[in-house]
Short mmCIF file of C-alpha atoms in Angstrom, two decimals:
data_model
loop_
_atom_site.label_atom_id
_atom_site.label_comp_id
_atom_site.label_asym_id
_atom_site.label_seq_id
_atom_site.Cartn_x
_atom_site.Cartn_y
_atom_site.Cartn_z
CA UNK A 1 18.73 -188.23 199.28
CA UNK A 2 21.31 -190.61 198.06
CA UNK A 3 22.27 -194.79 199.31
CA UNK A 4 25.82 -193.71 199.63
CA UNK A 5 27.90 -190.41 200.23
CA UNK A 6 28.57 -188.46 196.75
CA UNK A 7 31.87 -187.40 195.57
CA UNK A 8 31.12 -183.98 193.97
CA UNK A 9 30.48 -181.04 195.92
CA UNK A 10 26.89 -179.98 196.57
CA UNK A 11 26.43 -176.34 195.58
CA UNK A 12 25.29 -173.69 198.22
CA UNK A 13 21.58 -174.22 199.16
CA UNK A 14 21.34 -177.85 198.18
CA UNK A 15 21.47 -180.45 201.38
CA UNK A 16 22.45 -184.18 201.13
CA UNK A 17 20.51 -187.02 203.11
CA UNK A 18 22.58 -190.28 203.46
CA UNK A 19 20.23 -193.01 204.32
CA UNK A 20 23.01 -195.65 205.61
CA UNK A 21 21.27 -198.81 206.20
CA UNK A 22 22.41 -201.33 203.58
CA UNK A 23 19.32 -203.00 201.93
CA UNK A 24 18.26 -203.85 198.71
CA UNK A 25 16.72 -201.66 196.37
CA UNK A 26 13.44 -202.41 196.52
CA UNK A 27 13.32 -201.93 200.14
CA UNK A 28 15.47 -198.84 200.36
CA UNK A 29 13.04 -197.54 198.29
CA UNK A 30 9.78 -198.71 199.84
CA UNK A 31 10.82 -198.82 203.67
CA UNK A 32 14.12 -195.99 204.39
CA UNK A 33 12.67 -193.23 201.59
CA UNK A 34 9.35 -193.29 202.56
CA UNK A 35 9.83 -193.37 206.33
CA UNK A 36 12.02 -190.01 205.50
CA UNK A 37 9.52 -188.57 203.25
CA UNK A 38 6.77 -189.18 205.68
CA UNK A 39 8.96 -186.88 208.33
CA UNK A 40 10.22 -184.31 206.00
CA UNK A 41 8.10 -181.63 204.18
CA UNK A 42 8.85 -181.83 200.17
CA UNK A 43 7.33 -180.06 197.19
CA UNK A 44 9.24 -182.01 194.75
CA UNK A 45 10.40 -185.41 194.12
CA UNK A 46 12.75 -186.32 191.13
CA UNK A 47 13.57 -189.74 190.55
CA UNK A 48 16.58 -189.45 188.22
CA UNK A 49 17.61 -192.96 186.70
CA UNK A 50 14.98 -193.84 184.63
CA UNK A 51 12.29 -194.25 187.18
CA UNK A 52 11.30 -196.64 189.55
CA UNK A 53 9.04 -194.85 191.25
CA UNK A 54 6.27 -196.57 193.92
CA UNK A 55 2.41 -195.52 193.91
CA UNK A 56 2.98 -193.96 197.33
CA UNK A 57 5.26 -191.18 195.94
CA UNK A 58 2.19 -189.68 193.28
CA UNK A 59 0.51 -187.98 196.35
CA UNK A 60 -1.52 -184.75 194.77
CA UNK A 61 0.94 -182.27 197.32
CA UNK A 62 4.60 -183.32 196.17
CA UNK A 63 5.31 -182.78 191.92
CA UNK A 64 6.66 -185.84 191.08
CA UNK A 65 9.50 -185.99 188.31
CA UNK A 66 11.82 -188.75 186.46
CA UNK A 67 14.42 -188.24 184.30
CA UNK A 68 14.34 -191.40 181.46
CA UNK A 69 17.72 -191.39 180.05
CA UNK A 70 16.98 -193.47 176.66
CA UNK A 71 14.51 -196.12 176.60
CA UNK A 72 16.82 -198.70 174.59
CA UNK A 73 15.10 -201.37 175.78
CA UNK A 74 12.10 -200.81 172.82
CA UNK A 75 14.70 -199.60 170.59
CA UNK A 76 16.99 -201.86 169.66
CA UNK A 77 16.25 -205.88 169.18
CA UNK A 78 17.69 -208.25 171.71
CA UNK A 79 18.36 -206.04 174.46
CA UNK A 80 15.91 -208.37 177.01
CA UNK A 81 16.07 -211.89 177.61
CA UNK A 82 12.78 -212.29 176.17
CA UNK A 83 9.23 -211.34 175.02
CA UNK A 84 7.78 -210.82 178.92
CA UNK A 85 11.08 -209.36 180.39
CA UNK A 86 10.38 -206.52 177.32
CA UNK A 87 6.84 -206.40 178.20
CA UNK A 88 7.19 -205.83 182.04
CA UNK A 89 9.97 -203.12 181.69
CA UNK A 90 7.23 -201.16 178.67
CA UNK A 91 4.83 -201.48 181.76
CA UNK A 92 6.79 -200.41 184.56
CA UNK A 93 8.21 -197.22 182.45
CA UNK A 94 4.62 -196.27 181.40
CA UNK A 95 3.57 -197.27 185.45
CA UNK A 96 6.35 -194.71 186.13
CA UNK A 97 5.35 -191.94 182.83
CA UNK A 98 2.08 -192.20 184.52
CA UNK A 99 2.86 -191.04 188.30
CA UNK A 100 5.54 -188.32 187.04
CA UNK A 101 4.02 -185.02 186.51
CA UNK A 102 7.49 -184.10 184.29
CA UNK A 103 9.64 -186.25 182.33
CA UNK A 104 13.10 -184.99 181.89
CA UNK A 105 15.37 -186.51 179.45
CA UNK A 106 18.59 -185.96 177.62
CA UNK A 107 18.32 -185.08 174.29
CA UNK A 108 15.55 -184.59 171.44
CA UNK A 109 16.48 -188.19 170.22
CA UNK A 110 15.39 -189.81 173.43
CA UNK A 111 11.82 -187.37 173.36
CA UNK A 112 11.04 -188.39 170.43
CA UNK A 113 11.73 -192.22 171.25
CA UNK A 114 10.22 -191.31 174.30
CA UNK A 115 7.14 -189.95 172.47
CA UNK A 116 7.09 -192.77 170.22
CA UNK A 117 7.02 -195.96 172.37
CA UNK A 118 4.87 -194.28 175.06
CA UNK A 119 1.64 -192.61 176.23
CA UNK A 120 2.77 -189.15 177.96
CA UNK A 121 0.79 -186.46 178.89
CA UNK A 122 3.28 -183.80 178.63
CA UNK A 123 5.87 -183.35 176.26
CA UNK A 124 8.90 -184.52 177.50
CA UNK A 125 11.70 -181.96 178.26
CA UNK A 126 15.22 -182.14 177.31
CA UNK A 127 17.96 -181.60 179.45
CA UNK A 128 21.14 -181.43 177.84
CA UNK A 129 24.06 -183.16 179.38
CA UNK A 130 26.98 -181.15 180.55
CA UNK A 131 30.82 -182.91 181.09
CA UNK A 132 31.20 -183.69 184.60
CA UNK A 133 35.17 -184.66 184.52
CA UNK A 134 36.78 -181.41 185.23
CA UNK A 135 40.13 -181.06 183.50
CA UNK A 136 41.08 -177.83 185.04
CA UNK A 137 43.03 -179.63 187.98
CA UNK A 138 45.20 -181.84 185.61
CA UNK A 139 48.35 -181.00 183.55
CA UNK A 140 47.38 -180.68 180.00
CA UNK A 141 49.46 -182.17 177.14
CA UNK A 142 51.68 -179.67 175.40
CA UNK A 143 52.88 -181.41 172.27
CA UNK A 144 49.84 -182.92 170.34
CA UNK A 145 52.52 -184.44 168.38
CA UNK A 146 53.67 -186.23 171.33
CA UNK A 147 50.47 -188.40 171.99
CA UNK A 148 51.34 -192.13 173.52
CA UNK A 149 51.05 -194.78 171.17
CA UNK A 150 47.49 -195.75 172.06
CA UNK A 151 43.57 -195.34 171.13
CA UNK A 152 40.87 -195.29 173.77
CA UNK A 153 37.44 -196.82 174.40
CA UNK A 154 35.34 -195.86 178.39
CA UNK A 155 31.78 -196.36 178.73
CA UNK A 156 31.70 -200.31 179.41
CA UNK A 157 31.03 -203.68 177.41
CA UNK A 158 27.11 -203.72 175.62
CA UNK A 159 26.29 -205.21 172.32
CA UNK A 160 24.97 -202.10 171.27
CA UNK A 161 28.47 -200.29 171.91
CA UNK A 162 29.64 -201.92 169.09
CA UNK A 163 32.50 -203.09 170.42
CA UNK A 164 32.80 -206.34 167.80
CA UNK A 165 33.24 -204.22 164.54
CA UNK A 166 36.28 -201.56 166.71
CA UNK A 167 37.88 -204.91 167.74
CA UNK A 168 37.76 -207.20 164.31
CA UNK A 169 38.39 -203.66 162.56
CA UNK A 170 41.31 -202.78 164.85
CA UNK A 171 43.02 -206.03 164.63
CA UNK A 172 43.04 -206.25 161.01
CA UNK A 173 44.46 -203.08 160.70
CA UNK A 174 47.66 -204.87 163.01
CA UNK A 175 47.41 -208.03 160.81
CA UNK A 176 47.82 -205.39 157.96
CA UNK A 177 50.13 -203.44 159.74
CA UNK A 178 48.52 -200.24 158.74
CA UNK A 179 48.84 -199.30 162.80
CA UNK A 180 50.88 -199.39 165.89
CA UNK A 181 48.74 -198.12 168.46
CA UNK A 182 47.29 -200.31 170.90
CA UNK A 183 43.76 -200.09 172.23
CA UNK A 184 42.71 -199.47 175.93
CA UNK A 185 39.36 -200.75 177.03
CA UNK A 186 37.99 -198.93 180.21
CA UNK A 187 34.26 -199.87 182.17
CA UNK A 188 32.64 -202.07 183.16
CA UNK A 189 33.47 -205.87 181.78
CA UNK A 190 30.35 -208.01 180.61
CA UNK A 191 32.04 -210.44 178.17
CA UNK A 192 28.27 -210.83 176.13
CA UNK A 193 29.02 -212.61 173.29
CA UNK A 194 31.25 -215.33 171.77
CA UNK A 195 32.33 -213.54 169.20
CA UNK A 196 33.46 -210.27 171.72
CA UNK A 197 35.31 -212.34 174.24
CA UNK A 198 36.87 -214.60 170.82
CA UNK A 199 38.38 -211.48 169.71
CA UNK A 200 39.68 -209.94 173.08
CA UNK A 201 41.40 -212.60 173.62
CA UNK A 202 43.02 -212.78 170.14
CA UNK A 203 43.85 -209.01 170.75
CA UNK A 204 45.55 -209.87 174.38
CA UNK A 205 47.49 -212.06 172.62
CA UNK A 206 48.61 -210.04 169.83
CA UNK A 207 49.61 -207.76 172.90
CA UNK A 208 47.57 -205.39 171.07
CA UNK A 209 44.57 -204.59 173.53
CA UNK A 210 45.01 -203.59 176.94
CA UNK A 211 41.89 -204.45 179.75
CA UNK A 212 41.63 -201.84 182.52
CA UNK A 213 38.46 -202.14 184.14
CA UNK A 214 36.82 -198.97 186.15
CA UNK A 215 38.67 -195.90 186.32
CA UNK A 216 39.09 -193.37 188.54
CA UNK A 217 37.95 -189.76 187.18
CA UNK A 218 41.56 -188.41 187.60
CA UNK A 219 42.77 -191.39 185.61
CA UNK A 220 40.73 -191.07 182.51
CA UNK A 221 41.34 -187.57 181.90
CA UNK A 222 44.69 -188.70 181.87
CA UNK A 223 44.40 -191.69 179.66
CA UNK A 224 41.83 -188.90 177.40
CA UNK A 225 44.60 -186.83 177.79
CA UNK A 226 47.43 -188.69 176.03
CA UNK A 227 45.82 -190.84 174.04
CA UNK A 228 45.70 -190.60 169.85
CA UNK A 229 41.39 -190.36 169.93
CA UNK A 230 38.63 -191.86 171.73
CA UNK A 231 36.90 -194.23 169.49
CA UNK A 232 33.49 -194.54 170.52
CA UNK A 233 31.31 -196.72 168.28
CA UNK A 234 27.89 -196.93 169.85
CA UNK A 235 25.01 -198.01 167.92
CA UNK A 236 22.59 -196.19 170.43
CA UNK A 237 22.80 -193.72 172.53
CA UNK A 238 20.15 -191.19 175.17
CA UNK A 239 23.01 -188.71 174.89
CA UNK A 240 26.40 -189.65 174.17
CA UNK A 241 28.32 -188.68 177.79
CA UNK A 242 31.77 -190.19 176.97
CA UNK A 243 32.48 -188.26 173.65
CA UNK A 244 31.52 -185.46 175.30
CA UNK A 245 33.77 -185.47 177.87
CA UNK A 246 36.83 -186.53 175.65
CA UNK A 247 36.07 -183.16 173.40
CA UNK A 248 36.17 -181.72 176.81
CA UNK A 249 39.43 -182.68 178.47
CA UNK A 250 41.07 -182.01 174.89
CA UNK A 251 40.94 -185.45 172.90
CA UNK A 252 40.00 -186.27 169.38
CA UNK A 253 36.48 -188.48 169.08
CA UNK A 254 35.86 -190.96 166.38
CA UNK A 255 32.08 -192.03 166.71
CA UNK A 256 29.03 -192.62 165.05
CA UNK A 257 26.32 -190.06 163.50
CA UNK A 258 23.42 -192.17 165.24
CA UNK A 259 20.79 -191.81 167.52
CA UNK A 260 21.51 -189.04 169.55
CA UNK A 261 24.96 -188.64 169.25
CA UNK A 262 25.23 -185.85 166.35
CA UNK A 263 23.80 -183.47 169.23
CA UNK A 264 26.76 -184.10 171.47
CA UNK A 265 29.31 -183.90 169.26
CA UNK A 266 27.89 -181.41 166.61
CA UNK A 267 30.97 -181.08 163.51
CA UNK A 268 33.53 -181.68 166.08
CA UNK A 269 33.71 -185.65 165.77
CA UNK A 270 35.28 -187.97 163.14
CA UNK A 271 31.93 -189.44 162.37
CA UNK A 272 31.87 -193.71 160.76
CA UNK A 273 29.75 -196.38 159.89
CA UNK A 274 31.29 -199.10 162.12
CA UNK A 275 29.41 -201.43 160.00
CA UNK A 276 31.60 -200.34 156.99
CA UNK A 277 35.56 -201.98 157.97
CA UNK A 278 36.81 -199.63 155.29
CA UNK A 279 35.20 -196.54 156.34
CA UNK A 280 36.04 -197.24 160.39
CA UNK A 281 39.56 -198.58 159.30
CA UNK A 282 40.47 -195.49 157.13
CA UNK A 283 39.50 -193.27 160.25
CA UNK A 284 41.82 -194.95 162.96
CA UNK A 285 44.54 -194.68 160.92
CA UNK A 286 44.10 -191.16 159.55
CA UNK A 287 44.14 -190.29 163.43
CA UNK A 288 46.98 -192.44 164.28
CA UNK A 289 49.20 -190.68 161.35
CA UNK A 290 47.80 -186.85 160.80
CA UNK A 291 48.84 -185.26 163.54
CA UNK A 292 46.75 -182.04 162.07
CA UNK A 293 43.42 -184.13 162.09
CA UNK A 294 44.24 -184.54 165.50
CA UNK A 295 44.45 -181.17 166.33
CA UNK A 296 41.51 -179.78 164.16
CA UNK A 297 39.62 -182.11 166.16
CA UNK A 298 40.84 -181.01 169.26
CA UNK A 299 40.26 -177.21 168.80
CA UNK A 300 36.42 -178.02 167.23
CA UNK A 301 35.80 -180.33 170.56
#
């Protein structure tokens, strides 16, 4: 049962419910889904994005499930405004841990964050992600060799995406001239910090950076598909998605080995320390120049 239509195709035996009226959340949730559920038989309930689940849904005859993608929140300082903002989202996931009679969620990283910052009843149970961009329907590149002239970052602006260190280490490395390669910046905008916009905007004007917003699906693999590497240099992470589906459509990852991301990637990522210039700087350029990094990466992905 979904707000709006979906864009992949439902397999055979599944059936999609489009609810159309337009209302907020909380009432789409407490008014349109229950008036359905209170018409339609159900022996299961999963609540997939981290929740959000009302009392009425724990009745004893539907098994009630959530999927909690990463509780980052708890994880990593600074990530709510304040102390009570923290406090009511630790009580509304436990509210929700509470009424689910399964917890799914992506990778042993997030169970055992999971585990660690709440009271659960049942271990949680991990759910690997798969790629969802499907590359099969787009022209592949032939020549590795031939890559555009550009590095890639999707997955949208967040201070834990570390998106400060790839920008003041990729415009040194211009200043230095030690690359040519511009960067392209895909997702979501959320300019959250001095210091991040400061430095797009130095990068804009070195002509150096490149801003394209959201993306369609066909359009990334494309970009994945030509550019010199995805560099994706998140300090946290339930799963990892976007390196995943760069290794997928054929494109060399540079990342980082924390969280959960070593059990997306496995050996076939170019794994830095984004805190470390050196270390992340030596990286871009050894995949800007070695066109047989590139392609070791490439086949291990």
């Amino acid at each position: 049962i979904t707000r709006k239509p979906l864009a992949t195709v439902l397999p055979d035996g599944i059936r999609m419910a489009h609810l159309k009226p337009n209302l907020p959340r909380v009432a789409w949730r407490t008014v349109m889904f229950n008036a359905y559920m209170a018409v339609h038989d159900c022996a299961a309930l999963h609540f997939p994005a981290n929740g959000l689940i009302p009392p009425i849904y724990t009745r004893r005859n539907i098994n009630t499930i959530m999927t909690l993608h990463d509780v980052v929140q708890l994880a990593l300082p600074g990530q709510m405004k304040n102390d009570a903002k923290l406090a009511q989202y630790r009580k509304r996931r436990q509210n929700d841990i509470d009424r689910s009679r399964i917890v799914f969620t992506d990778s042993e990283f997030s169970k055992k964050d999971i585990q660690k910052y709440f009271r659960v009843r049942t271990e949680p149970v991990v759910l690997l992600l798969a790629p969802t961009l499907i590359p099969d329907k787009y022209e592949p590149i032939r020549d590795i060799a031939r890559a555009e002239d550009y590095f890639l970052y999707t997955g949208g602006y967040d201070r834990r995406k570390g998106l400060d260190h790839l920008l003041r280490v990729f415009l040194g490395l211009h200043r230095e001239k030690k690359i040519t390669s511009r960067l392209v910046l895909t997702g979501s905008k959320s300019y959250y910090s001095e210091t991040f916009s400061r430095l797009l905007d130095e990068g804009k004007a070195m002509q150096v950076v490149q801003e394209m917003d959201y993306v369609s699906d066909a359009e990334l693999i494309q970009l994945m598909r030509r550019t010199k590497g995805l560099i994706y240099p998140s300090l946290y992470e339930g799963f990892g998605l976007p390196p995943l589906e760069a290794m997928n459509v054929g494109c060399p990852v540079i990342t980082t080995p924390y969280s959960s991301i070593p059990e997306a990637c496995g050996n076939a990522a170019l794994y830095i320390h984004p805190e470390d210039d050196r270390e992340f700087g030596d990286a871009i350029v050894a995949l800007e120049r070695n066109v047989k990094l590139r392609t070791e990466l490439i086949h291990k992905g």
